[in-house]
Structure formats: structure tokens, C-alpha cells
Amino acid sequence: MEAKKIRSTFIEFFQSKQHQYVPSSPIVVKNDPTLMFTNAGMNQFKDAFLGNEIAKYSRVANSQKCLRVSGKHNDLEEVGVDTYHHTMFEMLGNWSFGDYFKKEAIEWAWELLTEVYQLPKDRLYVSVFQGDEGDKLEKDVEAAELWSKIVPEDRIILGSKKDNFWEMGDTGPCGPCSEIHVDLRSEAEIAKVPGRDLVNNDHPQVIEIWNLVFMQFNRLADGSLKELPAKHVDTGMGFERLVRAIQFKSSNYDTDLFTPFLDAIAKKSGKTYGLEEQTDIAFRVIVDHIRAISFTIADGQIPSNNKAGYVIRRILRRAVRYGYTFLGLQQPFLFELAPLIATYFGDIFPEVRQQQEFIAKVIMEEEASFLRTLDHGLKMLESIKSELNSKNEKVITGKTAFELYDTFGFPLDLTSLIARENGFSVDEKGFAEEMEKQKTRSRAASEQETGDWVLVNEDTGVEFIGYDFTEAYSQIIKHRTITDKKGDRYQLVLDRTPFYAESGGQAGDTGWLISDSEKIRVIDTKKENDLIVHFVEKLPAHPEVRFSSEVDREKRQLTMNNHSATHLLQSALKEVLGDHIQQRGSLVNENLLRFDFSHFGKMSEDEIAKVEEIVNAKVRENIELQEQRNVPIEEAKKMGATALFGEKYGDFVRVITFQKDFSVELCGGTHVPFTSQIGLFKITSEGSISAGVRRIEAITAKAAANYLREQENLVKEIQDLLKNPKDVKKAIESLLQERNDLRKEIETLHLEKSSGVKNELLKQFIEKDGINTLIAQVELPNAESLKKLAYELKNEVANAFVILAAKIEDKPQVAVILEDALVVSKGLNAGQIVRELAKEIQGGGGGQPFFATAGGKDLAGLEKVVAKAKEMFL
């Protein structure tokens, strides 16, 4: 049975059991501070488990795209090394929300596996929770008795809390689980060791394929368990493992989910999969990672240096370096797999087909960038090896390896590999210690403690009325305390609220909660999953009373202006640049609008002007807002409504229209009733933020008018300075020409002076421990001369380490420059050094590890800089 048929059979089976099929939610998580990525099929149903909403359907089934590369579920380093872990994978699941429980879940799982998929019963084992003294939980007798009616007792295994008690996180819904394992070994191996002895022992051929979780409890912040008011079922079956079991393969990668990709890499590299272990690992890493990369980009997450973007960049770079090192792929190659992703997954996940070209272009640019980094790192390693050879040493220190990783992005495994090939080794324990130090610093900076919710009034659900009202009478349902390095903060949930929660790029509302005795400032409003949470400066003294909830109307109004202008902007961009334009992110608040969109070229001034012209024309037309709520999603699609990739939409959506043949979008934000309220639209900047993504920033209404007024005043001031010439442009051009001529003369004089200074300094280098050091005080005409002199000295002297204390236009400056290799081999860092020396001139500065500068206030301190530097380094 082919993989596509296996997937559709699962869905059809549970549809026959009255389950509603629900499409996969995006792999990139929004409105959930506890997750970066969807890491389990149940993520999109968290609110139903938490009791924040009533489930739309009591029975659900789907195939959810998941990513496990961070936090509690982190399989990244195992991916490729074994044959059954993955970064991106599909999780087949069936759910019951207060409907059926253990009996049906167990019986249907067995029916599907053995009667529909026809897996051999004598190859299957099941596990049940054995209980836990710490949590005062008994054995799951109910599950054990149900299984005993289906399978022999010797195929039922008792599991510990680690293996058979599933938890969403440190807090939240949880419960005992029952796993189903399959033994895929040969008959000869089975005869030697029974499968039950290998369950949960990391045997590559005895693997878990399905986990049936019975949600019975809620884990509180103090660690205690509380019974849930309704019991739920949450199951998860790894699709890749299921396909492997049904196709009876020894590896997930031998199934038709991966073989087309392996064949493509074999053709590209000229290598054959299945001949050599290290090469095979590289094949598996690449064909696994291309799925994770493609799906996350399709859902709106571009590789970057921050948070989720950094995780994707790290996955991409891991794939590139395996191809580079073991398959000889030293040019971009991953992007060529994007069409295969579209072919094999486009039916169930249409977003990868719709964005195939964009995905490929982003990947290609990321690959090219990292290959340049690899090349630089290899040159650094050559310098390190030369340094070690000169000392007759054979170990690259952990600190050196970590600095290569941290400063230049060079991975440890590649450093270790190259070291071994050249007769060296790496102190990996020392590297791990340096990495742990960094993690400790990071944890300390982000550590947060979240208290349990304190119930104040009966929880009958939350009603949002902010589309129609900016005031309401509300009662607090519950509150909790959040503690981090900034101290205590407080969160409230109201029974009905006019406050818009940050979502879809629009900033959350601020305002006040007012009772007869106090006025509480609401400083922000956010969503946690689908729960509207209000952030306040202090807890009310009497939280049980009724409050008047009042939104800051001025801020709301300015935000609406910018949000509606964003809709007009997107349509104008499509009209000017083409239909390929897709939103890739946005920010809308009271001050500005920011719109990120897919486009691979810089916009010309004419294109920017044309977009502005279109938007302002629509503003002047005074187009009336057409807002339609609870529109069936299929009907909205027929209307041509623009949807955002990576956004999860329900069965019913809100459609915002400003002229049906111009701007029709799915949107949950707040908007102006007429476009004339926007007043004026002005683009203030346009530029690139990552591969294939441009960003426009713009302002509207009063901010735009003020901006134009400032520009007009600036022109008038320039005219006054130029004595009101008839042709201002010609007058400025004449001044510029005169300035350029004078600058060339000055530069010639500076060069003559700097050349004389450089020749004198070249005589003053002192050699110590293989480093040529120069510490000197100089007088130069400008900062550029100082930088130029520093680089020339470095380029003319081997292993140079230069510290210059300079008097420039009667102000003190310090420059530190050193050979790149000394950063790693000697642990020197120009930025750290210059900051220490700058204290002597009452200043500060910084820069890169190999070049940094600082300025200060105390000119007399330059002599102290020289003295201190000599004391430190000579």
C-alpha cells in the first residue's frame, strides 16, 4: 500500500466512526507563548483540552504536520543517525472531546491496525501505565483489562511515568497513555530475543507506532494533579513509522515517502545510498530536513537569526554541511528538491505547491550564504592548525572550537571531522562546557514563572465585542501572576471584553478597568491560544466586582487607520508588481504600519510612487467598509478573499472588503468604516529583510501629514541657507561639486601624512609569543584615516596585533585590530579589549572580534590607554 493510500485510509476509517476531518494547522505556532512550532497533533485543540472553548466537534481526525527540534521534544541530533527519528513528520490522530474514552480508542486502534492495514497481530505489543507513587496514581487497570480481551497477557507491558504518562508541558492537561509497538525484525532475530524485551529500549526495529493518550488530569503549577471536568482522548500515530510497518521496511527512509528524494540526491551527488554509513547519514539528513525547511517557509517562517527563524536556519545549515562534507555538494542543491516536495505533498498540504517557486528561492539564497561561511571557517581552521603545529600540540581547545561556532557559525561536528582528518582532536567536553555557560546566560535572561489561574467568578466563556464597542461592563473570570527578572506582572480574563488581543500583526488594545473604588491600567492585550488575556499593572483590590472596561479610543483609531491602509497597500502592490505578492508578516499599531511581502527585487522609486498613488486614490474615494462575519470558508474562497499562508482558519471566517474588485481579505482585525478616515498614506521606507522578502514601512493620517510638513519645512530651511536661489537643485549640485573637489585635495594631504605615520609605526612592532604587537599614540585628521591606518598595518605585518590611541580633531579615539586567526588561537577579542581601554578616556565602543573602535571625552587619557595596553599585552 502506497503512503498516500495509507494516509487516506486512516482518515476514511475514522470518518466511518463519525469523526470530522480537520485540516492540519500551520507548523509555525502563533498566539501560544509556550511553543515555537506545532510538535504534536493535539496542539490546535489545546483550548478544548484546557476548557477555554467548547470543541466544535466531539470527534475529530486529521494528519498534522509537526516539527520537533526545540524544547522538550528535540530529536534534531538523532535525525539521520538512526532510521526512525525526523524533524518534520506527520502525526495521524483521532480525538474525543468528552465523548468516547478508553474502550473505543483501544478497540478502534486494534481494528484499524490489524483488520484494515492487516499488520500481523503477533508482531504487535501494547503498554499501559503502571502507576506512580510520586503522583499517588494507581495502575491504569481499565486500559489493562480492555487490552487483555484483545491480546495475550504476555503482549501487555507495564510502563513507567516516563513512557506511559503523557503531559502537554510543565502544566496543563495530562493523563496515562497506552502505546502500541511493532516488531519489524526477521523471524530469526525474533527467535533469539522476544520482542517484549526490546520495547522502549531504543531498538531500531522494535518501535512505537501509536500512542493513545487518555486525558484525565490537569497538572497545576505546584505539581499537583486535578481531575478534569471532562475526559478526552488524544491519539498520535507517526505516519512515517506506520508506512514503514505496513510496507515492512527496515527503515523509514526505505518507504516511498523518502525514496524519490534519495534518488534525486544520488543523481545530483553521484553517490549511492546504502553503501557506506557516513554517506547514508548525509542522505537521510538531507531528505528529512528539506521537508522541515519547505513546510516552515510555506507557513510563513523565513530563516533568520532569531527564535523560530534561527531554528529553521540551523536545520538548513545542518543539511548543507552534510552535503558539503560527505557528498561533495559544494554548490547550492537543496532548493532543487522543492518541486519534489510540491509533487508528493501538494495534495494534502497545498501550500507547498502554491509557493513552490518562493520556497526554492529562499532556500537557494540561504544555501549560498552558508556556503560562504563554511569557506571562511575552513580558512580559520587552517590558521589554527598552523598555530598548533608550531607548538607541537594536537588538541583544539573547547574554547577555540566554541568561538569558531559562536563567532563564525562553524559547527562542532565539522570542526571535529576536519581535525580528525588532519591528525588533531577537539576538546568536546570543553566545548560542551562553553555551550552550557551560554545556555545558562540565555535561561537567566528569559526565565519566567507562571502561576496557576485563580478563579474569581463563574467561567461561562469569553465574549469579544470589540468590533462594535470600545466600552463594556465586565467581570473578571480569573487572574494569575507572571514572575520574571522584571518582577511580578498580572493577567486577567474577562467574561466580555472590548479589548482587541494582539493578533494578525495588529497590536493589542490598551485602556482601563474602572470600578467604583479603583482604576486599573490595561497595558496590553494578547491571545494565549484563543484565550483573550489582559495585562495589568496591578491586581484589583476587589476583583469580584463589576468593572467598566474602556479601550483607549485614540490609540484604537490610529491603529485602525494603519490596519485598513495595510489592506489597501497589499492590493496596490499586486497591481503594480504582480499577483505573486504574498503577505509574509505585518505589524500594525498606532504609530505605523509595517508590511512584509514576497518579492525578489528592490522596488524602484517609480513603483513606490505608483503604489502610494493607488492607495491615496482609494482613500479619497471614501470607500465604505464591507464587513461580513461568520462566512463559510468555502464561500469566502469563492469571493476571492486573500488568505495568509501559515494562518489557521476555521469553518467560518470574517471577510473585510474595501471595494470588491480591489481588496477582499480574511481578517480578524479592526478597521475604519470609510477609507477617507485614513486621511493620507505615505511610504517611509522599502528594503530587504531576508531572502525573497521585502518590507515596507508607512504612516497614515496625522503622522503622515506631520511627516510631509517636516519635509516641507526642511526644504524651506535649505532655501534660506542657500540665500533663496531660483533653482535650489542646481545650487546644491554646485555646492556638492565644490565640496568633492576640496575633499580630494584634503585626502591627498591626509594620505601623505598617514603614509609618513605608517612608515614610522612599522618600525615599532615588538614580537612576543609569535605575535607582532604595536601599541602607539598617534594624531590623525579623521576617523576614516585611523581605520585605514589600522588595516594597512595589519595587512603588512604577519600575526599583527595593533592598538592605536589617536587624537582626532581634539577628541580621543582608540582602535584595536588583530589577525583573524588570533581571535581563536589566542582568545583575543578586539571588542572586549577596546571597551576596557576606553575606560581611560571616559568613553565606550565596540565592534567585531578582529576590529573595534571606541571614542571618549578625556583627551588626556590617551597616554593612560597606551600605558594600560602595554601593561596588559607587553
JSON list of N, CA and C in Angstrom, two decimals, residues 510-555:
[
{"chain": "A", "resi": 510, "resn": "THR", "atom": "N", "xyz": [-4.96, 48.87, 24.62]},
{"chain": "A", "resi": 510, "resn": "THR", "atom": "CA", "xyz": [-4.71, 49.28, 26.00]},
{"chain": "A", "resi": 510, "resn": "THR", "atom": "C", "xyz": [-5.93, 50.06, 26.47]},
{"chain": "A", "resi": 511, "resn": "GLY", "atom": "N", "xyz": [-5.96, 50.38, 27.76]},
{"chain": "A", "resi": 511, "resn": "GLY", "atom": "CA", "xyz": [-7.10, 51.12, 28.29]},
{"chain": "A", "resi": 511, "resn": "GLY", "atom": "C", "xyz": [-7.20, 50.99, 29.79]},
{"chain": "A", "resi": 512, "resn": "TRP", "atom": "N", "xyz": [-8.44, 50.89, 30.30]},
{"chain": "A", "resi": 512, "resn": "TRP", "atom": "CA", "xyz": [-8.64, 50.90, 31.75]},
{"chain": "A", "resi": 512, "resn": "TRP", "atom": "C", "xyz": [-9.77, 49.96, 32.15]},
{"chain": "A", "resi": 513, "resn": "LEU", "atom": "N", "xyz": [-9.65, 49.44, 33.36]},
{"chain": "A", "resi": 513, "resn": "LEU", "atom": "CA", "xyz": [-10.75, 48.75, 34.04]},
{"chain": "A", "resi": 513, "resn": "LEU", "atom": "C", "xyz": [-11.13, 49.64, 35.22]},
{"chain": "A", "resi": 514, "resn": "ILE", "atom": "N", "xyz": [-12.37, 50.08, 35.27]},
{"chain": "A", "resi": 514, "resn": "ILE", "atom": "CA", "xyz": [-12.78, 51.07, 36.27]},
{"chain": "A", "resi": 514, "resn": "ILE", "atom": "C", "xyz": [-13.94, 50.52, 37.10]},
{"chain": "A", "resi": 515, "resn": "SER", "atom": "N", "xyz": [-13.77, 50.54, 38.41]},
{"chain": "A", "resi": 515, "resn": "SER", "atom": "CA", "xyz": [-14.86, 50.17, 39.33]},
{"chain": "A", "resi": 515, "resn": "SER", "atom": "C", "xyz": [-15.19, 51.39, 40.19]},
{"chain": "A", "resi": 516, "resn": "ASP", "atom": "N", "xyz": [-16.07, 51.23, 41.12]},
{"chain": "A", "resi": 516, "resn": "ASP", "atom": "CA", "xyz": [-16.44, 52.35, 42.00]},
{"chain": "A", "resi": 516, "resn": "ASP", "atom": "C", "xyz": [-15.28, 52.80, 42.86]},
{"chain": "A", "resi": 517, "resn": "SER", "atom": "N", "xyz": [-14.31, 51.90, 43.10]},
{"chain": "A", "resi": 517, "resn": "SER", "atom": "CA", "xyz": [-13.26, 52.22, 44.05]},
{"chain": "A", "resi": 517, "resn": "SER", "atom": "C", "xyz": [-11.85, 52.32, 43.45]},
{"chain": "A", "resi": 518, "resn": "GLU", "atom": "N", "xyz": [-11.66, 51.91, 42.20]},
{"chain": "A", "resi": 518, "resn": "GLU", "atom": "CA", "xyz": [-10.30, 51.96, 41.65]},
{"chain": "A", "resi": 518, "resn": "GLU", "atom": "C", "xyz": [-10.31, 51.98, 40.12]},
{"chain": "A", "resi": 519, "resn": "LYS", "atom": "N", "xyz": [-9.16, 52.37, 39.58]},
{"chain": "A", "resi": 519, "resn": "LYS", "atom": "CA", "xyz": [-8.96, 52.44, 38.13]},
{"chain": "A", "resi": 519, "resn": "LYS", "atom": "C", "xyz": [-7.67, 51.70, 37.81]},
{"chain": "A", "resi": 520, "resn": "ILE", "atom": "N", "xyz": [-7.77, 50.60, 37.08]},
{"chain": "A", "resi": 520, "resn": "ILE", "atom": "CA", "xyz": [-6.63, 49.73, 36.76]},
{"chain": "A", "resi": 520, "resn": "ILE", "atom": "C", "xyz": [-6.24, 49.94, 35.30]},
{"chain": "A", "resi": 521, "resn": "ARG", "atom": "N", "xyz": [-4.96, 50.20, 35.05]},
{"chain": "A", "resi": 521, "resn": "ARG", "atom": "CA", "xyz": [-4.46, 50.40, 33.70]},
{"chain": "A", "resi": 521, "resn": "ARG", "atom": "C", "xyz": [-4.24, 49.05, 33.00]},
{"chain": "A", "resi": 522, "resn": "VAL", "atom": "N", "xyz": [-4.84, 48.89, 31.83]},
{"chain": "A", "resi": 522, "resn": "VAL", "atom": "CA", "xyz": [-4.58, 47.72, 30.99]},
{"chain": "A", "resi": 522, "resn": "VAL", "atom": "C", "xyz": [-3.44, 48.10, 30.04]},
{"chain": "A", "resi": 523, "resn": "ILE", "atom": "N", "xyz": [-2.29, 47.47, 30.20]},
{"chain": "A", "resi": 523, "resn": "ILE", "atom": "CA", "xyz": [-1.10, 47.87, 29.43]},
{"chain": "A", "resi": 523, "resn": "ILE", "atom": "C", "xyz": [-0.92, 47.07, 28.14]},
{"chain": "A", "resi": 524, "resn": "ASP", "atom": "N", "xyz": [-1.65, 45.97, 27.99]},
{"chain": "A", "resi": 524, "resn": "ASP", "atom": "CA", "xyz": [-1.58, 45.19, 26.76]},
{"chain": "A", "resi": 524, "resn": "ASP", "atom": "C", "xyz": [-2.67, 44.13, 26.78]},
{"chain": "A", "resi": 525, "resn": "THR", "atom": "N", "xyz": [-3.00, 43.64, 25.60]},
{"chain": "A", "resi": 525, "resn": "THR", "atom": "CA", "xyz": [-3.96, 42.54, 25.46]},
{"chain": "A", "resi": 525, "resn": "THR", "atom": "C", "xyz": [-3.40, 41.57, 24.45]},
{"chain": "A", "resi": 526, "resn": "LYS", "atom": "N", "xyz": [-3.31, 40.30, 24.84]},
{"chain": "A", "resi": 526, "resn": "LYS", "atom": "CA", "xyz": [-2.74, 39.28, 23.96]},
{"chain": "A", "resi": 526, "resn": "LYS", "atom": "C", "xyz": [-3.63, 38.05, 23.96]},
{"chain": "A", "resi": 527, "resn": "LYS", "atom": "N", "xyz": [-3.38, 37.18, 22.98]},
{"chain": "A", "resi": 527, "resn": "LYS", "atom": "CA", "xyz": [-4.05, 35.89, 22.93]},
{"chain": "A", "resi": 527, "resn": "LYS", "atom": "C", "xyz": [-3.11, 34.81, 23.43]},
{"chain": "A", "resi": 528, "resn": "GLU", "atom": "N", "xyz": [-3.62, 33.93, 24.24]},
{"chain": "A", "resi": 528, "resn": "GLU", "atom": "CA", "xyz": [-2.89, 32.71, 24.58]},
{"chain": "A", "resi": 528, "resn": "GLU", "atom": "C", "xyz": [-3.73, 31.56, 24.07]},
{"chain": "A", "resi": 529, "resn": "ASN", "atom": "N", "xyz": [-3.30, 30.99, 22.94]},
{"chain": "A", "resi": 529, "resn": "ASN", "atom": "CA", "xyz": [-4.16, 30.14, 22.14]},
{"chain": "A", "resi": 529, "resn": "ASN", "atom": "C", "xyz": [-5.37, 30.99, 21.74]},
{"chain": "A", "resi": 530, "resn": "ASP", "atom": "N", "xyz": [-6.59, 30.67, 22.12]},
{"chain": "A", "resi": 530, "resn": "ASP", "atom": "CA", "xyz": [-7.74, 31.51, 21.77]},
{"chain": "A", "resi": 530, "resn": "ASP", "atom": "C", "xyz": [-8.29, 32.26, 22.98]},
{"chain": "A", "resi": 531, "resn": "LEU", "atom": "N", "xyz": [-7.54, 32.27, 24.06]},
{"chain": "A", "resi": 531, "resn": "LEU", "atom": "CA", "xyz": [-7.98, 32.96, 25.27]},
{"chain": "A", "resi": 531, "resn": "LEU", "atom": "C", "xyz": [-7.48, 34.41, 25.25]},
{"chain": "A", "resi": 532, "resn": "ILE", "atom": "N", "xyz": [-8.39, 35.38, 25.47]},
{"chain": "A", "resi": 532, "resn": "ILE", "atom": "CA", "xyz": [-8.01, 36.79, 25.49]},
{"chain": "A", "resi": 532, "resn": "ILE", "atom": "C", "xyz": [-7.51, 37.14, 26.90]},
{"chain": "A", "resi": 533, "resn": "VAL", "atom": "N", "xyz": [-6.25, 37.56, 26.97]},
{"chain": "A", "resi": 533, "resn": "VAL", "atom": "CA", "xyz": [-5.60, 37.82, 28.27]},
{"chain": "A", "resi": 533, "resn": "VAL", "atom": "C", "xyz": [-5.24, 39.30, 28.35]},
{"chain": "A", "resi": 534, "resn": "HIS", "atom": "N", "xyz": [-5.64, 39.95, 29.43]},
{"chain": "A", "resi": 534, "resn": "HIS", "atom": "CA", "xyz": [-5.38, 41.37, 29.65]},
{"chain": "A", "resi": 534, "resn": "HIS", "atom": "C", "xyz": [-4.23, 41.52, 30.65]},
{"chain": "A", "resi": 535, "resn": "PHE", "atom": "N", "xyz": [-3.22, 42.29, 30.28]},
{"chain": "A", "resi": 535, "resn": "PHE", "atom": "CA", "xyz": [-2.07, 42.54, 31.14]},
{"chain": "A", "resi": 535, "resn": "PHE", "atom": "C", "xyz": [-2.32, 43.83, 31.91]},
{"chain": "A", "resi": 536, "resn": "VAL", "atom": "N", "xyz": [-2.18, 43.78, 33.23]},
{"chain": "A", "resi": 536, "resn": "VAL", "atom": "CA", "xyz": [-2.46, 44.96, 34.06]},
{"chain": "A", "resi": 536, "resn": "VAL", "atom": "C", "xyz": [-1.27, 45.24, 34.97]},
{"chain": "A", "resi": 537, "resn": "GLU", "atom": "N", "xyz": [-1.20, 46.51, 35.43]},
{"chain": "A", "resi": 537, "resn": "GLU", "atom": "CA", "xyz": [-0.08, 46.92, 36.28]},
{"chain": "A", "resi": 537, "resn": "GLU", "atom": "C", "xyz": [-0.20, 46.38, 37.69]},
{"chain": "A", "resi": 538, "resn": "LYS", "atom": "N", "xyz": [-1.43, 46.18, 38.14]},
{"chain": "A", "resi": 538, "resn": "LYS", "atom": "CA", "xyz": [-1.63, 45.64, 39.49]},
{"chain": "A", "resi": 538, "resn": "LYS", "atom": "C", "xyz": [-2.95, 44.88, 39.53]},
{"chain": "A", "resi": 539, "resn": "LEU", "atom": "N", "xyz": [-3.08, 44.00, 40.50]},
{"chain": "A", "resi": 539, "resn": "LEU", "atom": "CA", "xyz": [-4.33, 43.27, 40.66]},
{"chain": "A", "resi": 539, "resn": "LEU", "atom": "C", "xyz": [-5.36, 44.17, 41.35]},
{"chain": "A", "resi": 540, "resn": "PRO", "atom": "N", "xyz": [-6.62, 44.11, 40.93]},
{"chain": "A", "resi": 540, "resn": "PRO", "atom": "CA", "xyz": [-7.65, 44.90, 41.62]},
{"chain": "A", "resi": 540, "resn": "PRO", "atom": "C", "xyz": [-7.79, 44.45, 43.08]},
{"chain": "A", "resi": 541, "resn": "ALA", "atom": "N", "xyz": [-8.05, 45.41, 43.93]},
{"chain": "A", "resi": 541, "resn": "ALA", "atom": "CA", "xyz": [-8.25, 45.08, 45.35]},
{"chain": "A", "resi": 541, "resn": "ALA", "atom": "C", "xyz": [-9.51, 44.24, 45.54]},
{"chain": "A", "resi": 542, "resn": "HIS", "atom": "N", "xyz": [-10.51, 44.47, 44.66]},
{"chain": "A", "resi": 542, "resn": "HIS", "atom": "CA", "xyz": [-11.76, 43.72, 44.76]},
{"chain": "A", "resi": 542, "resn": "HIS", "atom": "C", "xyz": [-12.09, 43.14, 43.38]},
{"chain": "A", "resi": 543, "resn": "PRO", "atom": "N", "xyz": [-11.43, 42.05, 42.99]},
{"chain": "A", "resi": 543, "resn": "PRO", "atom": "CA", "xyz": [-11.59, 41.51, 41.64]},
{"chain": "A", "resi": 543, "resn": "PRO", "atom": "C", "xyz": [-12.98, 40.95, 41.37]},
{"chain": "A", "resi": 544, "resn": "GLU", "atom": "N", "xyz": [-13.76, 40.71, 42.41]},
{"chain": "A", "resi": 544, "resn": "GLU", "atom": "CA", "xyz": [-15.07, 40.09, 42.21]},
{"chain": "A", "resi": 544, "resn": "GLU", "atom": "C", "xyz": [-16.15, 41.05, 41.74]},
{"chain": "A", "resi": 545, "resn": "VAL", "atom": "N", "xyz": [-15.88, 42.37, 41.81]},
{"chain": "A", "resi": 545, "resn": "VAL", "atom": "CA", "xyz": [-16.92, 43.35, 41.46]},
{"chain": "A", "resi": 545, "resn": "VAL", "atom": "C", "xyz": [-17.00, 43.55, 39.95]},
{"chain": "A", "resi": 546, "resn": "ARG", "atom": "N", "xyz": [-18.03, 44.28, 39.51]},
{"chain": "A", "resi": 546, "resn": "ARG", "atom": "CA", "xyz": [-18.18, 44.58, 38.09]},
{"chain": "A", "resi": 546, "resn": "ARG", "atom": "C", "xyz": [-17.33, 45.79, 37.72]},
{"chain": "A", "resi": 547, "resn": "PHE", "atom": "N", "xyz": [-16.69, 45.72, 36.54]},
{"chain": "A", "resi": 547, "resn": "PHE", "atom": "CA", "xyz": [-15.83, 46.80, 36.06]},
{"chain": "A", "resi": 547, "resn": "PHE", "atom": "C", "xyz": [-16.38, 47.38, 34.76]},
{"chain": "A", "resi": 548, "resn": "SER", "atom": "N", "xyz": [-16.08, 48.64, 34.54]},
{"chain": "A", "resi": 548, "resn": "SER", "atom": "CA", "xyz": [-16.28, 49.25, 33.24]},
{"chain": "A", "resi": 548, "resn": "SER", "atom": "C", "xyz": [-14.99, 49.10, 32.45]},
{"chain": "A", "resi": 549, "resn": "SER", "atom": "N", "xyz": [-15.04, 48.35, 31.35]},
{"chain": "A", "resi": 549, "resn": "SER", "atom": "CA", "xyz": [-13.85, 48.12, 30.52]},
{"chain": "A", "resi": 549, "resn": "SER", "atom": "C", "xyz": [-13.83, 49.17, 29.42]},
{"chain": "A", "resi": 550, "resn": "GLU", "atom": "N", "xyz": [-12.77, 49.99, 29.38]},
{"chain": "A", "resi": 550, "resn": "GLU", "atom": "CA", "xyz": [-12.72, 51.10, 28.44]},
{"chain": "A", "resi": 550, "resn": "GLU", "atom": "C", "xyz": [-11.42, 51.06, 27.63]},
{"chain": "A", "resi": 551, "resn": "VAL", "atom": "N", "xyz": [-11.57, 50.93, 26.33]},
{"chain": "A", "resi": 551, "resn": "VAL", "atom": "CA", "xyz": [-10.43, 50.90, 25.41]},
{"chain": "A", "resi": 551, "resn": "VAL", "atom": "C", "xyz": [-9.92, 52.32, 25.18]},
{"chain": "A", "resi": 552, "resn": "ASP", "atom": "N", "xyz": [-8.62, 52.48, 25.06]},
{"chain": "A", "resi": 552, "resn": "ASP", "atom": "CA", "xyz": [-8.03, 53.77, 24.67]},
{"chain": "A", "resi": 552, "resn": "ASP", "atom": "C", "xyz": [-8.46, 54.03, 23.22]},
{"chain": "A", "resi": 553, "resn": "ARG", "atom": "N", "xyz": [-9.46, 54.90, 23.06]},
{"chain": "A", "resi": 553, "resn": "ARG", "atom": "CA", "xyz": [-10.08, 55.09, 21.74]},
{"chain": "A", "resi": 553, "resn": "ARG", "atom": "C", "xyz": [-9.12, 55.73, 20.73]},
{"chain": "A", "resi": 554, "resn": "GLU", "atom": "N", "xyz": [-8.31, 56.68, 21.19]},
{"chain": "A", "resi": 554, "resn": "GLU", "atom": "CA", "xyz": [-7.40, 57.34, 20.25]},
{"chain": "A", "resi": 554, "resn": "GLU", "atom": "C", "xyz": [-6.40, 56.35, 19.66]},
{"chain": "A", "resi": 555, "resn": "LYS", "atom": "N", "xyz": [-5.85, 55.52, 20.52]},
{"chain": "A", "resi": 555, "resn": "LYS", "atom": "CA", "xyz": [-4.89, 54.52, 20.04]},
{"chain": "A", "resi": 555, "resn": "LYS", "atom": "C", "xyz": [-5.58, 53.54, 19.10]}
]
